[in-house]
Short mmCIF file of N, CA and C in Angstrom, two decimals:
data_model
loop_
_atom_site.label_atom_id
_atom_site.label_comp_id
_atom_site.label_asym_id
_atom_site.label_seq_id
_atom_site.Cartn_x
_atom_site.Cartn_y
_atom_site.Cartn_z
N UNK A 20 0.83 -1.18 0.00
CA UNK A 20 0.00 0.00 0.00
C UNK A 20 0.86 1.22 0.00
N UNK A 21 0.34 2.34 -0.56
CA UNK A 21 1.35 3.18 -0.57
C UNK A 21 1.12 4.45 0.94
N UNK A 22 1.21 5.56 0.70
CA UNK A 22 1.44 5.90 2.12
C UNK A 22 0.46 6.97 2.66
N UNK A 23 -0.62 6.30 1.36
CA UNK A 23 -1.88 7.49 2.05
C UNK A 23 -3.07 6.82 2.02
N UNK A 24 -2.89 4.87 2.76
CA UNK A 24 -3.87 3.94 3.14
C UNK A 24 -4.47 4.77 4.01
N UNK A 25 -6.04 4.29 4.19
CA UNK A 25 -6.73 4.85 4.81
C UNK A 25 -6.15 4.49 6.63
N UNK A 26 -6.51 5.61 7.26
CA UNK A 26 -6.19 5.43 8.65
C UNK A 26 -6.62 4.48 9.48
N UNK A 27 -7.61 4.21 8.83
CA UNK A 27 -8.75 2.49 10.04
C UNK A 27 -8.00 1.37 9.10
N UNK A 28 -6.73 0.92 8.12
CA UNK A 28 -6.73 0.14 7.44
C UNK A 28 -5.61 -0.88 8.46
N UNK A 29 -6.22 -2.21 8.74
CA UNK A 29 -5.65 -2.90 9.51
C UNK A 29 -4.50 -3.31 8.97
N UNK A 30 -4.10 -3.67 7.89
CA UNK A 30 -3.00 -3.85 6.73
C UNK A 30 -1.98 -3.14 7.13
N UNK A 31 -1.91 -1.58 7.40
CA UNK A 31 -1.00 -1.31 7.70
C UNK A 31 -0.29 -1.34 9.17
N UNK A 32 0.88 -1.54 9.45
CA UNK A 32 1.66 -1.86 10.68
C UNK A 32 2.83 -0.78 10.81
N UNK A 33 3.34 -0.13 10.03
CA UNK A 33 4.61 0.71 9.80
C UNK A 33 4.47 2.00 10.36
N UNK A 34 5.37 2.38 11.55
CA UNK A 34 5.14 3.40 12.81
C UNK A 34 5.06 4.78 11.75
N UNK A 35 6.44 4.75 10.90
CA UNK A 35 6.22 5.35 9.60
C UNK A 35 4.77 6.15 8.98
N UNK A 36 5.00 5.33 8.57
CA UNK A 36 3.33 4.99 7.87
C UNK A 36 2.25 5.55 8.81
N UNK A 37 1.90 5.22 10.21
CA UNK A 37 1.41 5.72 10.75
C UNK A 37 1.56 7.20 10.97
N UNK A 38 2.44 7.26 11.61
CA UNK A 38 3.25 8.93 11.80
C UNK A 38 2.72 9.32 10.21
N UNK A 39 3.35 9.23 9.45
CA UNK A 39 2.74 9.93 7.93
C UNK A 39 1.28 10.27 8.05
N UNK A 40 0.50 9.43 8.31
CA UNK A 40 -0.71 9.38 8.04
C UNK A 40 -1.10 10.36 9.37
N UNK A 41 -0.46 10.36 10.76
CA UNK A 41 -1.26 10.97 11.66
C UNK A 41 -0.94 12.09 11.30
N UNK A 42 -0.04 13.01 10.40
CA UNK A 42 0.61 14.41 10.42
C UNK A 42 -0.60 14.61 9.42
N UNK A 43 -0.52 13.77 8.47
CA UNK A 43 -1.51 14.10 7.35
C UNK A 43 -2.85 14.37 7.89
N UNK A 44 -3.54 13.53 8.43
CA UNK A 44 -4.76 13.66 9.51
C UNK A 44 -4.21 15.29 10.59
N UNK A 45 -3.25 14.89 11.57
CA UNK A 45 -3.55 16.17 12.13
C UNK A 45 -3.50 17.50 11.06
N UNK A 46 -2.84 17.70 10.24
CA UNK A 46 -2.84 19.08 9.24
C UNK A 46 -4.12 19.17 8.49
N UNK A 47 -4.69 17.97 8.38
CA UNK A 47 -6.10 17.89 7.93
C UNK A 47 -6.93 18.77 8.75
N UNK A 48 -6.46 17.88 9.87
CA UNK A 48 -7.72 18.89 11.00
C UNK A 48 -7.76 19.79 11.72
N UNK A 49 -6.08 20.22 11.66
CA UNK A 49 -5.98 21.63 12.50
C UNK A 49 -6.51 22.39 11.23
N UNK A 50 -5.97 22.11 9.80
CA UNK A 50 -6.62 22.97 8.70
C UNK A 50 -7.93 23.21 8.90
N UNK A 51 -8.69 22.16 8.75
CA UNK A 51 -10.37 22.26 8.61
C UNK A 51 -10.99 23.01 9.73
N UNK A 52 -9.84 22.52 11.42
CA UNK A 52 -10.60 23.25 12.28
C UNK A 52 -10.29 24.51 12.51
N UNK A 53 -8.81 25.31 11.68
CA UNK A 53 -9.15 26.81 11.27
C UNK A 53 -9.88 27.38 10.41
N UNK A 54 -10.48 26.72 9.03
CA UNK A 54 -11.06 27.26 8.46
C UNK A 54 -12.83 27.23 9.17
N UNK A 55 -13.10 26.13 9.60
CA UNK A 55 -14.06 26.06 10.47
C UNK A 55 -14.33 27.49 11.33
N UNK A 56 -13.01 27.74 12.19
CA UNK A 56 -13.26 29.06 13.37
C UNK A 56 -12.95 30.21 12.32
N UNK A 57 -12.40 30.02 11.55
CA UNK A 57 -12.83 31.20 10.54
C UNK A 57 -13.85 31.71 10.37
N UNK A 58 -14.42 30.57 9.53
CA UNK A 58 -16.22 30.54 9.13
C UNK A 58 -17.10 30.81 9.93
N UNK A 59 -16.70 30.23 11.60
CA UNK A 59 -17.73 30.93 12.67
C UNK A 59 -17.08 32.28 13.21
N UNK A 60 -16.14 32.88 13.23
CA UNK A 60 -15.96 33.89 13.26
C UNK A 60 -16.26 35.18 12.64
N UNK A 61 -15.71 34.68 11.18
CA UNK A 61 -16.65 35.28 10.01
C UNK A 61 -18.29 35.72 10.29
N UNK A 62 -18.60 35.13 9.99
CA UNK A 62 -20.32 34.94 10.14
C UNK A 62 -20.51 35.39 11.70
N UNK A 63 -19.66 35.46 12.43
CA UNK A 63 -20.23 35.72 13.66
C UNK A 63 -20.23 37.19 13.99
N UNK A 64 -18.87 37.75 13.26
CA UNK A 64 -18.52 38.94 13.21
C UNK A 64 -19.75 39.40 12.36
N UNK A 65 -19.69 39.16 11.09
CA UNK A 65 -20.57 39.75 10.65
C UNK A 65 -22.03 39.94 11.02
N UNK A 66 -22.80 38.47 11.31
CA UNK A 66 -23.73 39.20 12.62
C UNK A 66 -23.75 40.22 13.45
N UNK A 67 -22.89 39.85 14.31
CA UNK A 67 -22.46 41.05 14.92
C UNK A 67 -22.64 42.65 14.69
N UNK A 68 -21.98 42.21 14.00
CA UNK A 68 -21.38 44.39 13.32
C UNK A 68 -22.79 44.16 12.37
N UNK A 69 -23.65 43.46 12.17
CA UNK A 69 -24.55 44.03 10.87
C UNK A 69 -25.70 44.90 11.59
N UNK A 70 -26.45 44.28 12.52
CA UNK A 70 -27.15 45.01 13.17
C UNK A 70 -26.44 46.80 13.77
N UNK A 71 -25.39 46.32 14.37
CA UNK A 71 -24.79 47.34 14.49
C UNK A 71 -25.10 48.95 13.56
N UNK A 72 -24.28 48.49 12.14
CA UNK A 72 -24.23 49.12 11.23
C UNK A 72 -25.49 49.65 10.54
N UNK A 73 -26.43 48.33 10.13
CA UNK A 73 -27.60 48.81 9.26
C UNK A 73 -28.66 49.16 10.46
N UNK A 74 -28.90 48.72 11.42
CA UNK A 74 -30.04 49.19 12.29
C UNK A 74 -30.16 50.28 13.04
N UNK A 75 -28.61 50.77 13.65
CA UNK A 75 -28.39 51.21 14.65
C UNK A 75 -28.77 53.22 13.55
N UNK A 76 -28.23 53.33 12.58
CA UNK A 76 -28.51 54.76 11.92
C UNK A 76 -29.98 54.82 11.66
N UNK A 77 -30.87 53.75 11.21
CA UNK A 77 -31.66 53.86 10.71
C UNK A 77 -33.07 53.91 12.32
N UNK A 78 -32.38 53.55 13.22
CA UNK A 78 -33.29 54.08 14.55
C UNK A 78 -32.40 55.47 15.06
N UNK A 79 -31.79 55.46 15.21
CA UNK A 79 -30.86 57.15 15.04
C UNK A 79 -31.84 58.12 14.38
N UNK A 80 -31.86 57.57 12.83
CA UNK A 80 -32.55 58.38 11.87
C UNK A 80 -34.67 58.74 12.12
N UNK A 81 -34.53 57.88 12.81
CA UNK A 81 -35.69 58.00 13.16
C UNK A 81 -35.96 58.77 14.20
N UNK A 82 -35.81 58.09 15.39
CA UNK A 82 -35.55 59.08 16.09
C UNK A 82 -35.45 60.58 16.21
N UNK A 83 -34.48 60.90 15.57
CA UNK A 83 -34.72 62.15 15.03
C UNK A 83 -35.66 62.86 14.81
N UNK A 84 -36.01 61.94 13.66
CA UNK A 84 -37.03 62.67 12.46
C UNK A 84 -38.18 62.89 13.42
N UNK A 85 -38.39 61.88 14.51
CA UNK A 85 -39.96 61.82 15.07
C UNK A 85 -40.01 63.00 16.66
N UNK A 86 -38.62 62.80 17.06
CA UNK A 86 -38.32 64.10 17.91
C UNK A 86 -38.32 65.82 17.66
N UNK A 87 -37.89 65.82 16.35
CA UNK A 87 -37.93 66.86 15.38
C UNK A 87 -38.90 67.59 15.45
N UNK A 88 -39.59 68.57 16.26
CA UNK A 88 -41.00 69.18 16.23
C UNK A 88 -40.73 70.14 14.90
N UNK A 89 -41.86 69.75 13.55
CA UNK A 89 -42.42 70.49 12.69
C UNK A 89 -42.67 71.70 12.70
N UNK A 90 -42.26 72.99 11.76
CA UNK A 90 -42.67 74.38 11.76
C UNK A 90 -44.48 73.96 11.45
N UNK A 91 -45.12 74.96 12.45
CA UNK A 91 -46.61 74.63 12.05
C UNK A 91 -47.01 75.24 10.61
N UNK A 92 -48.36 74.62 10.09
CA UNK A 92 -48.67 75.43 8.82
C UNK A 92 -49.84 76.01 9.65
N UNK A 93 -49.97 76.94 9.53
CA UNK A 93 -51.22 77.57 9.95
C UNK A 93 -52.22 78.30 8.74
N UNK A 94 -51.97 78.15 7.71
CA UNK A 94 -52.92 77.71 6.29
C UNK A 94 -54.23 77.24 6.70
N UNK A 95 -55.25 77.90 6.04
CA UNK A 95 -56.57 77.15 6.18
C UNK A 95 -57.30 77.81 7.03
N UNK A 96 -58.78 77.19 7.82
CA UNK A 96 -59.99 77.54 7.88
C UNK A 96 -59.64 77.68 10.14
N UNK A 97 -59.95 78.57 10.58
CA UNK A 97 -59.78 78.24 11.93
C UNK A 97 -61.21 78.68 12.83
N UNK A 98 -61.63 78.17 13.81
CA UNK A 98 -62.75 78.51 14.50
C UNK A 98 -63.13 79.14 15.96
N UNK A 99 -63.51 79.80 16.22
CA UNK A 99 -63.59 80.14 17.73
C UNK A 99 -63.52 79.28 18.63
N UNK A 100 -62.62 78.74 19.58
CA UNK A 100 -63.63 77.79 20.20
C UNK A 100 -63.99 78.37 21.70
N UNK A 101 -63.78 79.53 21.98
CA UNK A 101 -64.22 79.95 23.49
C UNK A 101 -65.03 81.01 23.17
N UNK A 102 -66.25 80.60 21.88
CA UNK A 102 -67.62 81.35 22.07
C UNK A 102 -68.79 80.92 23.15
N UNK A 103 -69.37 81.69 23.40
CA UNK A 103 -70.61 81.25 24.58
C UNK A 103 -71.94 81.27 23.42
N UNK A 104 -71.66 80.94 22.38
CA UNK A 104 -72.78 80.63 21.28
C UNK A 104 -72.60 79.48 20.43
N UNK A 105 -73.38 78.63 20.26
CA UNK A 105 -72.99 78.04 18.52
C UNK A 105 -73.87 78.73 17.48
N UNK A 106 -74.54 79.36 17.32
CA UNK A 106 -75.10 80.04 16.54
C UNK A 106 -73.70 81.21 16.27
N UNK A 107 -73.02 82.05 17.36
CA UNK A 107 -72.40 83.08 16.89
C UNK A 107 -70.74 82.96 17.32
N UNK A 108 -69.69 83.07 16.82
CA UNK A 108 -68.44 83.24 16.64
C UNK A 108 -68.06 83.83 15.61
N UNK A 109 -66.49 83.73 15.42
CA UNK A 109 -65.47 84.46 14.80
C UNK A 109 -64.83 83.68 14.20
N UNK A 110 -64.31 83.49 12.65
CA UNK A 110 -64.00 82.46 11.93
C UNK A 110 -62.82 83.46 11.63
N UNK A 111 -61.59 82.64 10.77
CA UNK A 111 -60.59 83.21 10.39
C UNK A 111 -60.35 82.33 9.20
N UNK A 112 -59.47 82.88 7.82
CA UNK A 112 -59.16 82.09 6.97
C UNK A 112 -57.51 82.42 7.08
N UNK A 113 -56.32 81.91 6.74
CA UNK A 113 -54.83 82.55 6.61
C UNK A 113 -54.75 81.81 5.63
N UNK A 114 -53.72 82.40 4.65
CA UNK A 114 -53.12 82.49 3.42
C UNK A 114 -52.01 82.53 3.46
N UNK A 115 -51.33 82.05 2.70
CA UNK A 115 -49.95 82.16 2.70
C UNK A 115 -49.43 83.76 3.30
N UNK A 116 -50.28 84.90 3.22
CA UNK A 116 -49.61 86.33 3.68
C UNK A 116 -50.68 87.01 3.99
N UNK A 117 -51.56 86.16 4.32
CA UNK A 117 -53.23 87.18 4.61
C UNK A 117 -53.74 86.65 5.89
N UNK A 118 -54.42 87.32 6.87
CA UNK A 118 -55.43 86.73 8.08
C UNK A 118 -56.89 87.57 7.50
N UNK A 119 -57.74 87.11 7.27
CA UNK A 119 -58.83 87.45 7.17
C UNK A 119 -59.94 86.89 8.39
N UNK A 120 -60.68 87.53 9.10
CA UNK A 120 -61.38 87.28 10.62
C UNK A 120 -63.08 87.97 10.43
N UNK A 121 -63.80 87.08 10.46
CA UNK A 121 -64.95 87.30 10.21
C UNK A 121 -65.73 86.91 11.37
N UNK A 122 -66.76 87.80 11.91
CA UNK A 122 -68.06 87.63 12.34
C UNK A 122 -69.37 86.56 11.92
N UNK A 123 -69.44 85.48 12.41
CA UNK A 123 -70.02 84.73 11.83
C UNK A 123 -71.55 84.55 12.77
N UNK A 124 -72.27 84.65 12.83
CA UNK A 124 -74.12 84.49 13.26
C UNK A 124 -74.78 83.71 12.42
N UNK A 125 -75.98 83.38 12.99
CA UNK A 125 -77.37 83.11 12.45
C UNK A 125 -76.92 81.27 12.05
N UNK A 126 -75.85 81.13 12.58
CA UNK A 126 -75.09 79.22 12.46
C UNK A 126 -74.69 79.43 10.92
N UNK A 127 -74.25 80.55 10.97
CA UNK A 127 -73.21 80.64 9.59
C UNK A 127 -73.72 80.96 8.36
N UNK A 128 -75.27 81.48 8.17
CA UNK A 128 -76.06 82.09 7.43
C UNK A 128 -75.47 83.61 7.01
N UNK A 129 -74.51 84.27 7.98
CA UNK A 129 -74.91 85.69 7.98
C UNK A 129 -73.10 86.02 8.36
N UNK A 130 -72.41 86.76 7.90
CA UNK A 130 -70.78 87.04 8.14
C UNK A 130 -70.35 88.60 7.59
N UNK A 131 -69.63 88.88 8.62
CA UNK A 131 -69.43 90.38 8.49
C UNK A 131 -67.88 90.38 8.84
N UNK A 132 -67.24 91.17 8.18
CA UNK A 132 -65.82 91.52 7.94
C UNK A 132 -65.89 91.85 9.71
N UNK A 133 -64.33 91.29 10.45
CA UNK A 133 -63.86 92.13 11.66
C UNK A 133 -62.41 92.60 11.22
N UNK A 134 -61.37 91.94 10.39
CA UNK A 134 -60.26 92.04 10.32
C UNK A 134 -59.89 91.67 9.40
N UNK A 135 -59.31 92.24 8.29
CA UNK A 135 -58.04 91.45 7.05
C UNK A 135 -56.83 92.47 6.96
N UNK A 136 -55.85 91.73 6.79
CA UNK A 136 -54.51 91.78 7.02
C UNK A 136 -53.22 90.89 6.63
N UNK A 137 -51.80 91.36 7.53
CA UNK A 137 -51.06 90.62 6.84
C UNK A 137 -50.88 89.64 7.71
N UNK A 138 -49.58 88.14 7.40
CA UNK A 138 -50.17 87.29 8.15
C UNK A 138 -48.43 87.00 7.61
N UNK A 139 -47.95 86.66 9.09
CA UNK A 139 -46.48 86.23 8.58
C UNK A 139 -46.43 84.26 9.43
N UNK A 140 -45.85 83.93 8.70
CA UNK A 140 -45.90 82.48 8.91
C UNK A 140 -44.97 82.03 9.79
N UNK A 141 -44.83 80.90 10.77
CA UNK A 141 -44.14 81.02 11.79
C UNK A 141 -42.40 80.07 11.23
N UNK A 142 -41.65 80.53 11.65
CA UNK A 142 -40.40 79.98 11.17
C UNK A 142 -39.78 79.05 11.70
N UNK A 143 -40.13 78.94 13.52
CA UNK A 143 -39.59 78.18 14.33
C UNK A 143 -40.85 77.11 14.88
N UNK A 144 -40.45 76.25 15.48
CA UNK A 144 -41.40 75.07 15.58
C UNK A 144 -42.11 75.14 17.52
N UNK A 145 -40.88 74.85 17.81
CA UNK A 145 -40.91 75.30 19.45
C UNK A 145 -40.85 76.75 19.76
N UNK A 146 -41.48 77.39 19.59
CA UNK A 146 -41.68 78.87 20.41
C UNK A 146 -42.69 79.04 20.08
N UNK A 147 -43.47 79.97 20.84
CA UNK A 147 -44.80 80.83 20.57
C UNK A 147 -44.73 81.55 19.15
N UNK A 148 -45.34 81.38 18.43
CA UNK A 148 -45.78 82.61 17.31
C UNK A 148 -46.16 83.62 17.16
N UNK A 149 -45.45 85.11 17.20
CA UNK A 149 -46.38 86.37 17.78
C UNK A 149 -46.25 87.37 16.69
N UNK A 150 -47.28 87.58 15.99
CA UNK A 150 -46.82 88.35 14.79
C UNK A 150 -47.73 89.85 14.59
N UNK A 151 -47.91 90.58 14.06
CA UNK A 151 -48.73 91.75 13.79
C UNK A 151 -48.96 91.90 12.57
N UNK A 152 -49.92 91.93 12.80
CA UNK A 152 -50.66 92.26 11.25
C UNK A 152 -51.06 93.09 11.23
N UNK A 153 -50.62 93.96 9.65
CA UNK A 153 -50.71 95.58 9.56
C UNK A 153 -52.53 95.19 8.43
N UNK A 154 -53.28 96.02 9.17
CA UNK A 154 -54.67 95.87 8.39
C UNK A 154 -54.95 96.28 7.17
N UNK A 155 -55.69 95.75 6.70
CA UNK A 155 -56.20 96.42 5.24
C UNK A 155 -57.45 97.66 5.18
N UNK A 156 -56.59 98.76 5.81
CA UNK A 156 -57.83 100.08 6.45
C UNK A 156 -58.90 100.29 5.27
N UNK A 157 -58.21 100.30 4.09
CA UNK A 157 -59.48 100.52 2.75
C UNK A 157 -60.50 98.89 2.56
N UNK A 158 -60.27 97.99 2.76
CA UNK A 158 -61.24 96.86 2.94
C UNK A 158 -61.89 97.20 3.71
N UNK A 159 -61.72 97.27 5.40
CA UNK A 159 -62.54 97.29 6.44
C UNK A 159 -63.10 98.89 6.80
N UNK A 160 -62.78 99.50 6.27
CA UNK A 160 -63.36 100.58 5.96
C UNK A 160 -64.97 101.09 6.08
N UNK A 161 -65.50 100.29 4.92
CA UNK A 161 -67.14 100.17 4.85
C UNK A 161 -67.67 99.38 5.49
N UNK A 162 -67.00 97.96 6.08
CA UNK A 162 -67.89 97.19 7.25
C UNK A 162 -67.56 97.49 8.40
N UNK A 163 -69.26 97.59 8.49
CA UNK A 163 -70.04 98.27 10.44
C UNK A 163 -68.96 97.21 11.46
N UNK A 164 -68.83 96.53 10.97
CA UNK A 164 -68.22 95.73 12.39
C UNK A 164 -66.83 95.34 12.61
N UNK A 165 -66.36 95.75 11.79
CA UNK A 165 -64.72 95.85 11.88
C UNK A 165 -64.19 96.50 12.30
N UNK A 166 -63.03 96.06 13.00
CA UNK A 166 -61.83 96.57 13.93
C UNK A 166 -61.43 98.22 13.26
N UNK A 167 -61.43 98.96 14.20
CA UNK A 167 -60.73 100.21 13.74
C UNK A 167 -59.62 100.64 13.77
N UNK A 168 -58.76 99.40 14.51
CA UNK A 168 -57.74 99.27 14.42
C UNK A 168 -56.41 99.33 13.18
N UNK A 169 -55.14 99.97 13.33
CA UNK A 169 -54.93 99.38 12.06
C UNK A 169 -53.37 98.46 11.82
N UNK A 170 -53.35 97.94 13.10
CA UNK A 170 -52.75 97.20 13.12
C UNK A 170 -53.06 95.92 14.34
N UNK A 171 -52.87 94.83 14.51
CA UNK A 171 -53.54 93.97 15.07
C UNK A 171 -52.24 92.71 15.89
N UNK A 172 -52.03 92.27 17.31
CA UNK A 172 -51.25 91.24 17.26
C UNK A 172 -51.90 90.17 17.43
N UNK A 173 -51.22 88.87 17.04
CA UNK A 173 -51.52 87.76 17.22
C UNK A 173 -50.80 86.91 17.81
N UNK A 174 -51.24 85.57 17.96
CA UNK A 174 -50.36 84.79 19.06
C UNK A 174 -50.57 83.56 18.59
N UNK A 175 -49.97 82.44 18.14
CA UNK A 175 -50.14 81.15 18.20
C UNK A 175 -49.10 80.28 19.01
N UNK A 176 -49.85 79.54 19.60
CA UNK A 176 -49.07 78.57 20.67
C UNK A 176 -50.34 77.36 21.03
N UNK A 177 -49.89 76.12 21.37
CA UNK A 177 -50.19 74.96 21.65
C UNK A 177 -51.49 74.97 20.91
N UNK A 178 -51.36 74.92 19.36
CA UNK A 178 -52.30 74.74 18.46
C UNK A 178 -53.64 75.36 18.79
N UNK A 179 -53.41 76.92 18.96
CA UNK A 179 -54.51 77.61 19.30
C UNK A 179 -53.86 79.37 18.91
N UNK A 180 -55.03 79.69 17.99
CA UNK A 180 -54.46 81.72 17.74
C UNK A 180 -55.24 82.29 18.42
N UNK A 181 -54.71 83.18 18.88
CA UNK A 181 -55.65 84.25 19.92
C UNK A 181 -55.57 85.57 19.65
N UNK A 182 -55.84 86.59 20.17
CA UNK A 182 -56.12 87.95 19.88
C UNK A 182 -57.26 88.46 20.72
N UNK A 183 -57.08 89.82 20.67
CA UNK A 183 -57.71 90.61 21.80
C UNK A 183 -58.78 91.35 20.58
N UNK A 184 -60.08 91.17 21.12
CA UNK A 184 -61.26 92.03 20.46
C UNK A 184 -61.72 92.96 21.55
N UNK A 185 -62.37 94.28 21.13
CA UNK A 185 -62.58 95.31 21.78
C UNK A 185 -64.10 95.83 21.33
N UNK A 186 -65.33 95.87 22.07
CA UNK A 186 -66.59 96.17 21.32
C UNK A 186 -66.86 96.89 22.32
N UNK A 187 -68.08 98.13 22.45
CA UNK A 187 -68.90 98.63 23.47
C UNK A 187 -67.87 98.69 24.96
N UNK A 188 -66.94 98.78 24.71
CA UNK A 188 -65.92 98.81 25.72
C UNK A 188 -65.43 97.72 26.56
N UNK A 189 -65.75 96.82 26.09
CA UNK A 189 -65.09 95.28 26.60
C UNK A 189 -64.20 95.09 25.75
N UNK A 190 -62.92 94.07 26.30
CA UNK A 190 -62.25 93.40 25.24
C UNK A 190 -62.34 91.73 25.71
N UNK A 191 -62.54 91.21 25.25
CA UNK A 191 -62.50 89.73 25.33
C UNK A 191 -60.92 89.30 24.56
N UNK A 192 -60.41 88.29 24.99
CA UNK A 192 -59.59 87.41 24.26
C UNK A 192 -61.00 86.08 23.14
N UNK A 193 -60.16 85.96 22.02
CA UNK A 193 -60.64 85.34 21.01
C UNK A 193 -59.67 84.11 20.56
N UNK A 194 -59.86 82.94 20.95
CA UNK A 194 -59.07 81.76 20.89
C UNK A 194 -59.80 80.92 19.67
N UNK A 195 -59.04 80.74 18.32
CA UNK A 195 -59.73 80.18 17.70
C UNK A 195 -58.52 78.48 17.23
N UNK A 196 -59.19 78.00 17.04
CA UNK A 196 -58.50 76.58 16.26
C UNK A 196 -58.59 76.07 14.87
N UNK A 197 -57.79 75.45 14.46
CA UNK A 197 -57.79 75.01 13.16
C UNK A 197 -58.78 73.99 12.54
N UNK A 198 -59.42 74.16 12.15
CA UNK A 198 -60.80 72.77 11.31
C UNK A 198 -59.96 71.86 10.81
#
């Protein structure tokens, strides 16, 4: 037999031969059992570090994004909500650069100009919003029930605009919300 009989082969007797064959066997298996701890190392590492890498930015990134308080849009239709009527309140529309504030009665049958103006949009997310709006004196001019004012402040904070109205010598605060 030559000198790479199998290792269980009773045939062979030669210490030689043996020794040959056990170096061959051990280099076999210290080989296989480094490439083995390779392979679980490998793969283990890479487990490892993958979560790491791909999960760890993408909850980072989130995070963020969801901590991140939004500049408000205050665009659109807003409503009184601290009238002592539902038949009568104060409606507002804003525009990209306009506040328009109307008198609304009769459950919305009947609306009379109180205020139009300018309307500046808020820039920061966390702070109060406090802006002035310079009026439109030739609009409100001819309507009986508009502010004679000709300039006006406003306030937005915790998703609510407010402003001070003045009639028959009262002034009430006017808290309206967004529809």
């Amino acid at each position: 037999m030559n000198g790479h009989a199998s290792f269980l082969d009773p045939t062979v007797d030669s210490r030689d031969d043996i020794r040959l064959r056990g170096t061959d066997l051990g280099k076999r298996l210290i080989l296989g059992a480094a490439v083995l701890a390779l392979a679980l190392s490998g793969c283990g590492g890479q487990a490892d570090n993958a979560p790491e890498t791909s999960e760890a930015p993408e909850s980072v990134e989130t995070t963020a994004v969801d901590e991140a308080p939004e500049v408000p849009d205050l665009t659109g239709e807003w409503k009184q909500s601290n009238s002592n009527s539902e038949d009568s309140y104060q409606q507002a529309t804003i525009t990209a650069d306009t506040i328009t504030v109307e008198w609304v009665t009769d459950g919305g049958d009947t609306r009379s100009l109180y205020w139009v103006g300018s309307f500046e949009a808020p820039l920061e997310a966390d702070k109060p919003h406090i802006w002035t709006s310079e009026g439109d004196i030739e609009a409100m001019q001819s309507a009986l029930l508009a502010s004679s004012e000709e300039s006006k402040e406003f306030t937005y904070e915790n998703g609510e605009i407010s402003y001070e109205v003045s009639a028959l010598g009262t002034t009430t605060t006017v808290r309206l919300e967004q529809e």
